[in-house]
Tab-separated table of C-alpha atoms in Angstrom:
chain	number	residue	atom	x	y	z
A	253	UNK	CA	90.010	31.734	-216.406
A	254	UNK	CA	91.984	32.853	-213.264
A	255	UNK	CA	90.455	33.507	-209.671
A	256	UNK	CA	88.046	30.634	-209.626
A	257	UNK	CA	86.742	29.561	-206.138
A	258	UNK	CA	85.223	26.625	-205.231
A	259	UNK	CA	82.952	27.081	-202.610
A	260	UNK	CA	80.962	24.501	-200.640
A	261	UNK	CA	80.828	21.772	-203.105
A	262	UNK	CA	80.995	17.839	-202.723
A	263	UNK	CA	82.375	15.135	-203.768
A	264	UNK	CA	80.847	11.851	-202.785
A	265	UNK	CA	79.693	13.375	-199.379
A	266	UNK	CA	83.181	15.192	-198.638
A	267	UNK	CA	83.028	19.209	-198.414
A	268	UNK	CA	85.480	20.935	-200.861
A	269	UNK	CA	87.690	24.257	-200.957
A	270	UNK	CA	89.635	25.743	-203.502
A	271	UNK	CA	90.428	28.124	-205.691
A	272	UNK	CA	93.227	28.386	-208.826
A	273	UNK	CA	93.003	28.839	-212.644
A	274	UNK	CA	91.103	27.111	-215.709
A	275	UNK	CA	93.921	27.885	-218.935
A	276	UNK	CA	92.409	27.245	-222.308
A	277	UNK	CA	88.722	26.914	-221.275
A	278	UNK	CA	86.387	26.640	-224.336
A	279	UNK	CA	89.372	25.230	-226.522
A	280	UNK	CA	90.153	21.710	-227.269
A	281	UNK	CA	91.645	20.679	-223.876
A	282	UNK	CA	91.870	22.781	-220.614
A	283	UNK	CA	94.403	22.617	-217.946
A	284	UNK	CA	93.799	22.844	-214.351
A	285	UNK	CA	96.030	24.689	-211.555
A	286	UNK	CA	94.060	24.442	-208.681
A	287	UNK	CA	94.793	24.020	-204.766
A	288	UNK	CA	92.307	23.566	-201.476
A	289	UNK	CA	91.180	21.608	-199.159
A	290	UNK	CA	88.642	18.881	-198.614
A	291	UNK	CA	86.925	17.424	-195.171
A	292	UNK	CA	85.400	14.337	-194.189
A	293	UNK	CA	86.679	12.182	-197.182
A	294	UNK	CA	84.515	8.191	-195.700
A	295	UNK	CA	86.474	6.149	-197.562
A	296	UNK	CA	84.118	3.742	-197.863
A	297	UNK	CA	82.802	6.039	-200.210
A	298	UNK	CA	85.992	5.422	-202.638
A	299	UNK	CA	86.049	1.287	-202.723
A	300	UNK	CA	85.583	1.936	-206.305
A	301	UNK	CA	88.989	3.333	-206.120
A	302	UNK	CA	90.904	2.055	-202.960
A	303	UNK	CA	91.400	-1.218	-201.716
A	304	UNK	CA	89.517	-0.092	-198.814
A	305	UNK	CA	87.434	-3.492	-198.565
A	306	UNK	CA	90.136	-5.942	-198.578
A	307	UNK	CA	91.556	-4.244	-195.497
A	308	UNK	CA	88.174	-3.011	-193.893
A	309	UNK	CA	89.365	0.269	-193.721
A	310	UNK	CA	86.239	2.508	-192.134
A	311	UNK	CA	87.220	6.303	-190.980
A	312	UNK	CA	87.877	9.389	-192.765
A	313	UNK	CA	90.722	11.750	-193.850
A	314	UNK	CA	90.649	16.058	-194.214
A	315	UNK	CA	93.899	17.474	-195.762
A	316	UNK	CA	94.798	19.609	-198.684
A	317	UNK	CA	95.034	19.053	-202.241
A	318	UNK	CA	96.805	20.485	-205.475
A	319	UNK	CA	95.344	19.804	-209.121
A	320	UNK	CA	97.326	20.185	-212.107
A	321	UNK	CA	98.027	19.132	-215.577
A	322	UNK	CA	95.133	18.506	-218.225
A	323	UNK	CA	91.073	18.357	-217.086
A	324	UNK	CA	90.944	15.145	-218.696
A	325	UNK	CA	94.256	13.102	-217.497
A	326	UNK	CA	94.941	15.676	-213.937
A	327	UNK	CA	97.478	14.843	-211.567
A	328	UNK	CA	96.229	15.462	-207.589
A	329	UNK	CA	98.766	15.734	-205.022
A	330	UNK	CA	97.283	15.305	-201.468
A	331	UNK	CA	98.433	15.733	-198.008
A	332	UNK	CA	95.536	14.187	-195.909
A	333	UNK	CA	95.023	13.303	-191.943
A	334	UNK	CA	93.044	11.102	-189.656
A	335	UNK	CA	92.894	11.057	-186.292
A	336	UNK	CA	91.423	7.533	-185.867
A	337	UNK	CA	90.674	4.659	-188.430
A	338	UNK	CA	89.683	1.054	-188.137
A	339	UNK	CA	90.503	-1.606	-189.963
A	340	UNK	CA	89.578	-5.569	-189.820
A	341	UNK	CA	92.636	-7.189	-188.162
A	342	UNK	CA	94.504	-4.118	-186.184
A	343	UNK	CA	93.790	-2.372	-183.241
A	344	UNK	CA	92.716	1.456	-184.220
A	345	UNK	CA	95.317	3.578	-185.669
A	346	UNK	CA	95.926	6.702	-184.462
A	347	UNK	CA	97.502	9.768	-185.990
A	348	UNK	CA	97.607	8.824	-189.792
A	349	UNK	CA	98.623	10.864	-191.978
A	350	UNK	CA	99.048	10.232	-195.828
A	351	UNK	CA	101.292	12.119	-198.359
A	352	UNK	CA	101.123	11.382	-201.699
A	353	UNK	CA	99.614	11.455	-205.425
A	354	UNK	CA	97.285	10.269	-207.959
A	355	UNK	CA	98.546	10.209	-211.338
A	356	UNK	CA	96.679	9.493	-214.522
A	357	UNK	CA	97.998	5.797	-214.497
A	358	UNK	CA	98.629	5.071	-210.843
A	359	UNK	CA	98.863	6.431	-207.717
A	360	UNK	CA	102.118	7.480	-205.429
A	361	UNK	CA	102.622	6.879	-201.560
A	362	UNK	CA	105.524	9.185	-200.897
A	363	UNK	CA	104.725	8.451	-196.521
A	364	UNK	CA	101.554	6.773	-194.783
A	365	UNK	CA	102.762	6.976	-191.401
A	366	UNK	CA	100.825	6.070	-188.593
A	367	UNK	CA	101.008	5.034	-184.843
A	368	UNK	CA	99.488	1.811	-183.131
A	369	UNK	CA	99.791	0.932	-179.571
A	370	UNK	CA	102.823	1.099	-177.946
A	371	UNK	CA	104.490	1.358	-181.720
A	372	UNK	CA	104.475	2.747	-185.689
A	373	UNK	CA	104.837	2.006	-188.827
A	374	UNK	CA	105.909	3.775	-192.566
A	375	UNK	CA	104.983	2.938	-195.503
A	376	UNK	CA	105.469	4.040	-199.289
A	377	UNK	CA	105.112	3.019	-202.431
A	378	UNK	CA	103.003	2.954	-205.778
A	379	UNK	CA	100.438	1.185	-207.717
A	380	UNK	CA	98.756	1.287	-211.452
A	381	UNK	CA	95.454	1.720	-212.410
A	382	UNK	CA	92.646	1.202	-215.699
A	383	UNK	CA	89.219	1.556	-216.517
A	384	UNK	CA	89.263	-1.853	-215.415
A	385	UNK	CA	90.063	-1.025	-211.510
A	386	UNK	CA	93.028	-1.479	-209.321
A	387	UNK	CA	96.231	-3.032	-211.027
A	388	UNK	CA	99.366	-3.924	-208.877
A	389	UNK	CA	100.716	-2.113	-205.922
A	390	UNK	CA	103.796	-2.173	-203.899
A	391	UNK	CA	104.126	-0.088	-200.470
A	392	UNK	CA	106.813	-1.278	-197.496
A	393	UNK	CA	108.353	0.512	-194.607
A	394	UNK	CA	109.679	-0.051	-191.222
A	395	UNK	CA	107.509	-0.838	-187.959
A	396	UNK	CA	108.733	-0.823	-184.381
A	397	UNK	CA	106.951	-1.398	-181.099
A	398	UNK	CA	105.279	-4.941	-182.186
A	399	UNK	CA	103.303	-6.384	-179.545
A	400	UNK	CA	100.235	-8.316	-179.446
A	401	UNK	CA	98.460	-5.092	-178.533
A	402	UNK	CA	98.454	-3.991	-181.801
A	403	UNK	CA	96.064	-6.864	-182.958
A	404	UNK	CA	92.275	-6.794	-183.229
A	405	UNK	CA	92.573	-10.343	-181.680
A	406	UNK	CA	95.740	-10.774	-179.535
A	407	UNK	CA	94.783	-14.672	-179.074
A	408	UNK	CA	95.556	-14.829	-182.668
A	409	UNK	CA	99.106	-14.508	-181.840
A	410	UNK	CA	100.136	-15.613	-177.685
A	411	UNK	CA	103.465	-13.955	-177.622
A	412	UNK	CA	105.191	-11.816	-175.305
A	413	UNK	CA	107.682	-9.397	-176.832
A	414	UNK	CA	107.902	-6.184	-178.732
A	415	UNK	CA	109.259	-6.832	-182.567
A	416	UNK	CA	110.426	-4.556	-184.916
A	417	UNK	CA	111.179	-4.973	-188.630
A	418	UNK	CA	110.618	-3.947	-192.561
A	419	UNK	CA	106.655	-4.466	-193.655
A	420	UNK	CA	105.745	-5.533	-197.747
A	421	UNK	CA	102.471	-5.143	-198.524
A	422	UNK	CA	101.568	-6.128	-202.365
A	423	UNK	CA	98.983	-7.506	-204.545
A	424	UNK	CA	96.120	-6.181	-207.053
A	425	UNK	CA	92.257	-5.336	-207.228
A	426	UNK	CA	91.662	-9.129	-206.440
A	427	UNK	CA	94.432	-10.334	-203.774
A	428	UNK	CA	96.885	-8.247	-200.924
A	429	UNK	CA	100.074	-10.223	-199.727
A	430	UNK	CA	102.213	-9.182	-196.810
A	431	UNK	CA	105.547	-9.858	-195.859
A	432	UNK	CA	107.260	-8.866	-192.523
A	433	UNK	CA	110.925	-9.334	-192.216
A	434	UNK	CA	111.050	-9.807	-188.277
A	435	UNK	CA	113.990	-8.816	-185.535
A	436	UNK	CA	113.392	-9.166	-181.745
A	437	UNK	CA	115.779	-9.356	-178.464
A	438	UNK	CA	113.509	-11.852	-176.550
A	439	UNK	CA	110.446	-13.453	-177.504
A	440	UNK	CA	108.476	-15.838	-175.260
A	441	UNK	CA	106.237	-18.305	-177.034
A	442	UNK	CA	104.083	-19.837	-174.473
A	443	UNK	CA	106.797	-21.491	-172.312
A	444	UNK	CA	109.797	-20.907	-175.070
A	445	UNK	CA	112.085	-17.889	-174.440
A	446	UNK	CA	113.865	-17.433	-177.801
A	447	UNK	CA	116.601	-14.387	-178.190
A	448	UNK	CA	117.652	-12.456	-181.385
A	449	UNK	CA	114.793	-13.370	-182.789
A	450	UNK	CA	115.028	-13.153	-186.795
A	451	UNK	CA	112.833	-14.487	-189.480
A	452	UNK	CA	110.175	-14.027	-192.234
A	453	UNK	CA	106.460	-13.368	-191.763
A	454	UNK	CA	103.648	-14.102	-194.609
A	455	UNK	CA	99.940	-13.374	-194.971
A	456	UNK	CA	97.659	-14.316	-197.423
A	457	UNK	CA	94.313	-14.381	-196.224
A	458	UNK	CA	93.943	-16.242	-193.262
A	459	UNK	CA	97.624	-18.179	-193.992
A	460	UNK	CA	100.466	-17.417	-192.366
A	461	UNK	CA	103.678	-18.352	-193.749
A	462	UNK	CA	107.188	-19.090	-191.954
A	463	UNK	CA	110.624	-18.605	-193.334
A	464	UNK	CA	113.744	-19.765	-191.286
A	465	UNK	CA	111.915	-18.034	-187.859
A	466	UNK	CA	114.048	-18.459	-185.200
A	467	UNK	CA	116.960	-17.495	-183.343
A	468	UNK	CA	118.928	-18.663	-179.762
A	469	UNK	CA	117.243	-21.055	-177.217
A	470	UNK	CA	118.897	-23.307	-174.538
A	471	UNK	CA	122.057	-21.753	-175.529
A	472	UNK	CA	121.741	-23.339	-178.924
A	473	UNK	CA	119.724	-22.143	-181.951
A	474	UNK	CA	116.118	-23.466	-183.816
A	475	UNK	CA	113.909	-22.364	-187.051
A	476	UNK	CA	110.560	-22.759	-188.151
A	477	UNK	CA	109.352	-23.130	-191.378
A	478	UNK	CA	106.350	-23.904	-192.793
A	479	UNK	CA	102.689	-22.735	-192.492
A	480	UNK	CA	99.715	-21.865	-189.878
A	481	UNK	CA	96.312	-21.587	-191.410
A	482	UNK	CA	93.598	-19.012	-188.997
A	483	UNK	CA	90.014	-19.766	-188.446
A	484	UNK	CA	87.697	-17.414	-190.310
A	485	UNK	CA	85.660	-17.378	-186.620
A	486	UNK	CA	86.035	-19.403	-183.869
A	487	UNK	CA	88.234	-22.862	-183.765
A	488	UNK	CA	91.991	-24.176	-183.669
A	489	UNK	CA	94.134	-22.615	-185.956
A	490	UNK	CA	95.631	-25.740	-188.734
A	491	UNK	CA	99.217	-25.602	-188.494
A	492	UNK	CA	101.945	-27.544	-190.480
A	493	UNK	CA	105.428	-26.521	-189.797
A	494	UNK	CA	108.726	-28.001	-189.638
A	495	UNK	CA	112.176	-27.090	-187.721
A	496	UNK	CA	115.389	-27.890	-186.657
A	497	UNK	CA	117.214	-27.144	-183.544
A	498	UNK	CA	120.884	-27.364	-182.977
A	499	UNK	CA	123.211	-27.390	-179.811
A	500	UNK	CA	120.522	-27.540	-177.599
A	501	UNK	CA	121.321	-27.639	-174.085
A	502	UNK	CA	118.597	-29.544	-172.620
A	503	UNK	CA	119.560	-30.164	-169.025
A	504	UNK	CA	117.028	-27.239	-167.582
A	505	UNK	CA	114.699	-27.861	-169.977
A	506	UNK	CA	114.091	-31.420	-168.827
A	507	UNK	CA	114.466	-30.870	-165.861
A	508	UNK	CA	111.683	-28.452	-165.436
A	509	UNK	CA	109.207	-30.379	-168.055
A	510	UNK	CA	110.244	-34.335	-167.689
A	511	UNK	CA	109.666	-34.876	-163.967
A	512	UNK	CA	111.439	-37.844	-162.734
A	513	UNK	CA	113.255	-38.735	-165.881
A	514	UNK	CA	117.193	-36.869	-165.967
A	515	UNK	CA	118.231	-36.145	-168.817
A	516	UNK	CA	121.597	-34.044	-170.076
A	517	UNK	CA	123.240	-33.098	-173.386
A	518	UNK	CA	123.372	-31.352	-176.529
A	519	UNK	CA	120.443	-32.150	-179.063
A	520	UNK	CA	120.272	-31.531	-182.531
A	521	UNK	CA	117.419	-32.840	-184.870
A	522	UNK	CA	114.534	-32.096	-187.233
A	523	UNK	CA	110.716	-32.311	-186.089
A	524	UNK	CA	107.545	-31.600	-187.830
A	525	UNK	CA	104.291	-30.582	-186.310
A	526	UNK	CA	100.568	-30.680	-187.942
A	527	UNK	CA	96.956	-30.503	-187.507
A	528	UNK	CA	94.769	-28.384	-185.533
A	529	UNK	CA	96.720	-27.038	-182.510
A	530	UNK	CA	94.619	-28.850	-179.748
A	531	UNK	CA	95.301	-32.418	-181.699
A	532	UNK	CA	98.813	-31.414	-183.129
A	533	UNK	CA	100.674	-34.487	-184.411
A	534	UNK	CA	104.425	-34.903	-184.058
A	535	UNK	CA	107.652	-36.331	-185.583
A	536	UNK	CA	110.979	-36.147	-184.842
A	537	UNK	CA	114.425	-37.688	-185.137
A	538	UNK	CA	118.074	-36.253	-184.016
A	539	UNK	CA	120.965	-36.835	-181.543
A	540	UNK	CA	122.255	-36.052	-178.238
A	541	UNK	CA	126.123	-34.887	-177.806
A	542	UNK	CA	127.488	-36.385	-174.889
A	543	UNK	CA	124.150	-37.406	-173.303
A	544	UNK	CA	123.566	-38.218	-169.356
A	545	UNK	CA	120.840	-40.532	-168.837
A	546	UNK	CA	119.177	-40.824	-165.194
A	547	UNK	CA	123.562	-40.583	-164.422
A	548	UNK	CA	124.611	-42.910	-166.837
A	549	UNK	CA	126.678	-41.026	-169.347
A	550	UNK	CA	126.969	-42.285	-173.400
A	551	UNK	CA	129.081	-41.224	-175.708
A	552	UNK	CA	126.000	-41.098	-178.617
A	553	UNK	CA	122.414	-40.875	-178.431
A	554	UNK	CA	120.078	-41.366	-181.316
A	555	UNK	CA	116.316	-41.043	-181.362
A	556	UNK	CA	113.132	-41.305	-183.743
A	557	UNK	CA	109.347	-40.261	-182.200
A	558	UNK	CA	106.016	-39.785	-183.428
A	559	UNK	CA	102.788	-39.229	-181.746
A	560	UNK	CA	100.699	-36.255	-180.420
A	561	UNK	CA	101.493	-33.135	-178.245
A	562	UNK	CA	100.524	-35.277	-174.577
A	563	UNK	CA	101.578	-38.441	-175.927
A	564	UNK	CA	105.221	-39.675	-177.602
A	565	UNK	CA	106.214	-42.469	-178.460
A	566	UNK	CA	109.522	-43.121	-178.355
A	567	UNK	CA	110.319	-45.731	-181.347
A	568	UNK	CA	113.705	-45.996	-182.170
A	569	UNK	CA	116.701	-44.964	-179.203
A	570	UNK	CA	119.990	-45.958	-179.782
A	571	UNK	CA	122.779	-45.379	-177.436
A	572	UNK	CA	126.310	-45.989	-177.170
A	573	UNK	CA	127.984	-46.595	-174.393
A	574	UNK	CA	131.876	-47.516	-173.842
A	575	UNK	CA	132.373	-51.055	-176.763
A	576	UNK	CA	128.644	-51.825	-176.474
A	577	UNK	CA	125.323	-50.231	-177.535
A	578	UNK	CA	121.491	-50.263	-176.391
A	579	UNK	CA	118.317	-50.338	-178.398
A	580	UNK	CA	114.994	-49.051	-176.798
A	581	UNK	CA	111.236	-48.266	-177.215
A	582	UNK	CA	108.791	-46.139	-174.731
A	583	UNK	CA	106.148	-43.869	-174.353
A	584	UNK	CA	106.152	-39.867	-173.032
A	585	UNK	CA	103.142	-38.932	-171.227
A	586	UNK	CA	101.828	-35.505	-170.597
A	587	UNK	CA	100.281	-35.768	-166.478
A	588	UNK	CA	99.803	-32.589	-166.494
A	589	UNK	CA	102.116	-31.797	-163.775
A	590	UNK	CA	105.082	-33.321	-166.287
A	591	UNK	CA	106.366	-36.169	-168.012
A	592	UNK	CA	106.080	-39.523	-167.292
A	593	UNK	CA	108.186	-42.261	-169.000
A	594	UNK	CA	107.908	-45.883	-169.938
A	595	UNK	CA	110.834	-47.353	-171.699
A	596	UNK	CA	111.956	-50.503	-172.283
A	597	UNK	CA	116.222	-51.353	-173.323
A	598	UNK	CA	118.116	-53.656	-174.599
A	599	UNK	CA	121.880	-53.892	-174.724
A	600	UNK	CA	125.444	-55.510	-176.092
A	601	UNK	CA	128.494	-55.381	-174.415
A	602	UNK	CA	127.887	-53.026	-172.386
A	603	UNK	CA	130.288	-51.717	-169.611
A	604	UNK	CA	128.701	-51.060	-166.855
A	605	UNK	CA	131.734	-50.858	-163.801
């Protein structure tokens, strides 16, 4: 059967177009060769189908279509548009457009390219399907243009920046994954200016995972690892993350954030921070390179703290200075205009002249 038009029908609400041929109609199987177009496609419509839920996808696509292969196993090829949709976590996106194919065993991104604030991104990829529902899906492609601006709740994130970088997004009918593989010039984290920014990103559900996230500060280097867990509403998010720091010059740094207390050198250590980030708790231990202490210079400076983010305490400081060495315990306290410090020492052999 050749000419056949399809005129004004629907399909779960969307308004179809098309015409083509029905070969072998009345016989044990028919095949389909048919082409048109379809409108106003909600895709809330096709959660039976999509993994529009998990994402809280709401909007709809228009775009073309071509049907072929047999009636009961087809394959449809679409090229569909949107100028707007909305999902849970993202700011709208604007000018989506999808290219791709639904197979009798899957489905086929070839592009899903779209455009966020001040940025894009590209995916493509695939995924499998049975009676049963989704089965596993793959889709990653590059992003540029990063910024806070792209999120549905920029407090989530308190950076200043613009990142750029490869996005994973996997999982099945029951659980989506994504990865981010980071790059940045500069990146300020509240107070922290960090440059070459590299790193991996993580999220399942409301976890976000770290992996070696870092790059230069105080013309040295320092990574995160580790894990920050979101609110589902309103609260502090829970954060447990480690890092290490290397070559840190730390002159500027103190200068600017330990009031009276003078402090110069290179620092390298380890520190670990957890809890909910208004009550964080902190530990740390490392050394300081050729260390300058209110103008009294070591040769070796070791350390060892605990305690919260306004309050240190300082419980192991060994120094080295000429023959002799000094042992010492104290406290850091946050003012709120800077750093106060009480420390106790005690010494042997010391040289002093």
């Amino acid at each position: 059967l050749s000419g056949t038009q399809l005129r004004g029908a629907e399909r779960r609400g969307a308004r179809v177009r098309g015409s083509g041929e029905l070969l072998g109609l009345g016989s044990s199987g028919t095949t389909l060769a048919l082409a048109g177009r379809v409108e106003g496609v909600d895709l809330s419509r096709w959660k039976d189908r999509l993994p529009v839920d998990r994402f809280g996808v709401q909007g709809a696509l228009s775009g073309s279509f071509r049907v072929s292969g047999p009636s009961n196993r087809p394959s449809i090829r679409v090229d569909a548009a949107s100028p707007q949709l909305r999902t849970r976590d993202l700011a709208p996106l604007k000018e989506v457009r999808l290219l791709g194919a639904w197979e009798p065993r899957g489905w086929r991104v070839d592009r899903l390219s779209l455009r966020l604030p001040g940025g894009d991104l590209s995916l493509s990829g695939k995924g499998s399907r049975s009676a049963k529902g989704m089965g596993p899906f793959s889709l990653s492609g590059p992003f540029s243009g990063f910024t806070t601006r792209w999120l549905a709740r920029p407090e989530v994130l308190p950076f200043r920046g613009t990142l750029g970088g490869v996005l994973t997004v996997r999982g099945d009918g029951n659980r989506v994954l994504g990865e981010a593989t980071l790059r940045a010039p500069r990146v300020v984290w509240k107070e922290l200016e960090v440059e070459r920014l590299s790193g991996k990103v993580g999220l399942d559900g409301r976890r976000i995972t770290l992996t070696r996230l870092g790059g230069a500060l105080l013309e040295g280097s320092g990574y995160l690892d580790g894990t920050v867990l979101l609110p589902e509403q309103a609260g502090d998010p829970l954060v447990d993350l480690k890092g290490t720091v290397a070559d840190l010059r730390v002159g500027g740094w103190a200068a600017q954030h330990l009031g009276d207390l003078r402090l110069t050198g290179l620092l390298d250590g380890t520190f670990r921070v957890k809890g909910p980030e208004k009550d964080l708790k902190v530990e740390a231990q490392g050394s300081l390179d050729r260390p300058v202490v209110q103008g009294l210079a070591f040769s070796a400076l070791t350390f060892r703290l605990t305690g919260e983010k306004d309050r240190l305490e300082l419980q192991e400081v060994k120094a080295h200075l000429g023959g002799g060495s000094a042992t010492g315990r104290g406290t850091l306290r946050d003012t709120g205009t800077g750093w106060a410090l009480e420390f106790s020492v005690a010494g042997d052999d010391l040289e002093l002249s």
